[in-house]
PDB file of C-alpha atoms in Angstrom:
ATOM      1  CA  UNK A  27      -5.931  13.879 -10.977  1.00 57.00           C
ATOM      2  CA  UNK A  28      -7.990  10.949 -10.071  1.00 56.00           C
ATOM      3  CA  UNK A  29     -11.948  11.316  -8.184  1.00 55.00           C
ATOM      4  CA  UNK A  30     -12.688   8.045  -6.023  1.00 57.00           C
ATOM      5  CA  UNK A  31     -15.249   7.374  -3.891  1.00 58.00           C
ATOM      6  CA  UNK A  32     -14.331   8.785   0.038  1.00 56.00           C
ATOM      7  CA  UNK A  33     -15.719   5.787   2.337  1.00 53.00           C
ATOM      8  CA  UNK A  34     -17.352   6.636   5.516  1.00 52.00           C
ATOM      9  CA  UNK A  35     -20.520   7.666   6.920  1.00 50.00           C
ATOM     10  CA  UNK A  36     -21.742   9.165   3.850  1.00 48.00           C
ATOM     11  CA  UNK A  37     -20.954   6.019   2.217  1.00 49.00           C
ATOM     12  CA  UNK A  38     -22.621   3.812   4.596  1.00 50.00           C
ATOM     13  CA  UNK A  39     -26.304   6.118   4.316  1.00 53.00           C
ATOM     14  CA  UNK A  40     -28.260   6.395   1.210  1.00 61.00           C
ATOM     15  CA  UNK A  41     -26.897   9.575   0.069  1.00 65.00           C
ATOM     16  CA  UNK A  42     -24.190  10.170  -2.104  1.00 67.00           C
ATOM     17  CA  UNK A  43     -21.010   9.155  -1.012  1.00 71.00           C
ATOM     18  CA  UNK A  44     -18.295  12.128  -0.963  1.00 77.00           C
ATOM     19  CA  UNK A  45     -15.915  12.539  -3.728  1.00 76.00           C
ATOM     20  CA  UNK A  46     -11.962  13.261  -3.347  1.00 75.00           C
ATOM     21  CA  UNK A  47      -9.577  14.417  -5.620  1.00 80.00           C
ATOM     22  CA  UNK A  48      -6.164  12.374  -5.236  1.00 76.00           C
ATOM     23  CA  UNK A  49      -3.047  13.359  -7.157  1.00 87.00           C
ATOM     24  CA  UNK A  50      -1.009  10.333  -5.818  1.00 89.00           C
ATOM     25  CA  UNK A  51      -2.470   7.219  -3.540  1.00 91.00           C
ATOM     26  CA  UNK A  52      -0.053   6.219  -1.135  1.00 94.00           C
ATOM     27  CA  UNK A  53      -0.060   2.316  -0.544  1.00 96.00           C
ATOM     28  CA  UNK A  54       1.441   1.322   2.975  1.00 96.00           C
ATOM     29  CA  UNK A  55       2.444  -2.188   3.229  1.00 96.00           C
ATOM     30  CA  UNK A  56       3.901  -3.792   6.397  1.00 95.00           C
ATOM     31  CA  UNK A  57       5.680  -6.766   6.458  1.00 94.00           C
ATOM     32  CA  UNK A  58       7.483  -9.562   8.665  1.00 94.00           C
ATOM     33  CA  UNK A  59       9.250 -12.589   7.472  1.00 94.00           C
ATOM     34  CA  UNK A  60       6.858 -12.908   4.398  1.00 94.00           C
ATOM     35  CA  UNK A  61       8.668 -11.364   1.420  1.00 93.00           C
ATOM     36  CA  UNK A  62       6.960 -12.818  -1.263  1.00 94.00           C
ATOM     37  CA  UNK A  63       3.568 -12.075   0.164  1.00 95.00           C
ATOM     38  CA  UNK A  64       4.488  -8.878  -0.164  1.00 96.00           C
ATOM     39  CA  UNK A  65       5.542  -9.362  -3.767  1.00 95.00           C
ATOM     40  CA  UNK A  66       2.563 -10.514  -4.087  1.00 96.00           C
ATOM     41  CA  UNK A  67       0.183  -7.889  -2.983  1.00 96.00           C
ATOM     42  CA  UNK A  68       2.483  -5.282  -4.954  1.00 96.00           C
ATOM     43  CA  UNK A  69       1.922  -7.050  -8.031  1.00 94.00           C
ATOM     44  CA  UNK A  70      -1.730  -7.139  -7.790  1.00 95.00           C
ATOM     45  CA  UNK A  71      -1.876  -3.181  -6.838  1.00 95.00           C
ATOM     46  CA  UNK A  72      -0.254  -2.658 -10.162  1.00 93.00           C
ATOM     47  CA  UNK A  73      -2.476  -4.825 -12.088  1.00 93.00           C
ATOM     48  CA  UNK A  74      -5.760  -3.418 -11.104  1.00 93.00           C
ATOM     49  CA  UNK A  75      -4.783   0.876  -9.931  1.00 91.00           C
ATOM     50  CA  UNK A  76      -3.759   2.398 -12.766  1.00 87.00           C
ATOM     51  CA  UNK A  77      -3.602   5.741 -11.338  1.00 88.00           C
ATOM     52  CA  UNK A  78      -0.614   7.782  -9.694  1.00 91.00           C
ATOM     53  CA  UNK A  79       0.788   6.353  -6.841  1.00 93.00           C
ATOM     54  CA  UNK A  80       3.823   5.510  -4.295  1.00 95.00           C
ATOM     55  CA  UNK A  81       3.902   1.988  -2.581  1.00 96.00           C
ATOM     56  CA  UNK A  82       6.322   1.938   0.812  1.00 97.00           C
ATOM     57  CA  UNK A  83       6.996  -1.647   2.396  1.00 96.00           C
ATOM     58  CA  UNK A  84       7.792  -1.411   6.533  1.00 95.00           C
ATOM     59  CA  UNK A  85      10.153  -3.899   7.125  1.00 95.00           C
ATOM     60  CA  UNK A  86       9.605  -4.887  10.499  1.00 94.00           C
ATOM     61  CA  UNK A  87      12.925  -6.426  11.781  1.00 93.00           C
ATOM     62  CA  UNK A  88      12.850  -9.305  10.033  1.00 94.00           C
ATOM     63  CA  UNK A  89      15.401 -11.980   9.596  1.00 93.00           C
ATOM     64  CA  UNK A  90      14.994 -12.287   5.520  1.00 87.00           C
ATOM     65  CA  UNK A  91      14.684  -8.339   4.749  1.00 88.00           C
ATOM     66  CA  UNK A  92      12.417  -7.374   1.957  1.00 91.00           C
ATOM     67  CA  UNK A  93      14.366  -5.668  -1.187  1.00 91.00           C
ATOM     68  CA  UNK A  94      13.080  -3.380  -3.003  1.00 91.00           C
ATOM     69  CA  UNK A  95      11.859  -4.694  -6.609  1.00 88.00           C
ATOM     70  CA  UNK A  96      12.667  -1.368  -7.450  1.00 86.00           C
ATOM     71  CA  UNK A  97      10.199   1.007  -9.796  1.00 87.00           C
ATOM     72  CA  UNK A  98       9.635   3.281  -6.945  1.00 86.00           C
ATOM     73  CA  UNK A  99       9.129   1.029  -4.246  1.00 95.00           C
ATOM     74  CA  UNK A 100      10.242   2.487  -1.405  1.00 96.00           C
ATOM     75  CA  UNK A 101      11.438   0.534   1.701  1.00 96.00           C
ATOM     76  CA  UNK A 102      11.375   1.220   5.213  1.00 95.00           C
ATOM     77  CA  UNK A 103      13.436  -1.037   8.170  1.00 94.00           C
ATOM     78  CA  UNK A 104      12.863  -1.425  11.262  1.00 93.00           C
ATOM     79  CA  UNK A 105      15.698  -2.714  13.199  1.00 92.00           C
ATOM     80  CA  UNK A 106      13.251  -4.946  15.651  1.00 91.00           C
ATOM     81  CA  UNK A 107       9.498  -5.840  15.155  1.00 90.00           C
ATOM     82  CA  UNK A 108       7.850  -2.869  16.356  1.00 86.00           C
ATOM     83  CA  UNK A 109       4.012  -4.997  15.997  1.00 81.00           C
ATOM     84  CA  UNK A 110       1.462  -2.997  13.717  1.00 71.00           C
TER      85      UNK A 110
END
């Protein structure tokens, strides 16, 4: 299990920010037309968190669907482009 820093208003005052114990970090990635954006930004997750984690793409309706790359990349459509 992994401690990171929790941001908020601890974090933004002089004290000591609080600390959180994650098991897995869920990364949510939303996406529209730009599939190797998103390629992208997976990518560089991997390269710098080397902790646990699950990364799920929203697929919002759009006209070139993202695939999954696979290695637990999970991928959610929308049938139309429900905005963020």
């Amino acid at each position: 299990m992994e401690t990171v820093p929790a941001l908020g208003a601890a974090a933004s005052r002089e004290e000591s920010p609080t600390i959180l114990k994650i098991s897995v970090l869920s990364v949510i990635i939303v996406q529209y037309n730009h599939t190797h954006l998103t390629a992208k930004a997976i990518d560089s997750f991997r390269t710098t968190y080397r902790g646990s984690h699950e990364i799920i793409v929203v697929d919002n309706g759009s006209t070139a669907p993202f695939e999954s790359p696979g290695d637990g990349v999970v991928v959610l459509r929308n049938p139309s482009n429900a905005g963020f």
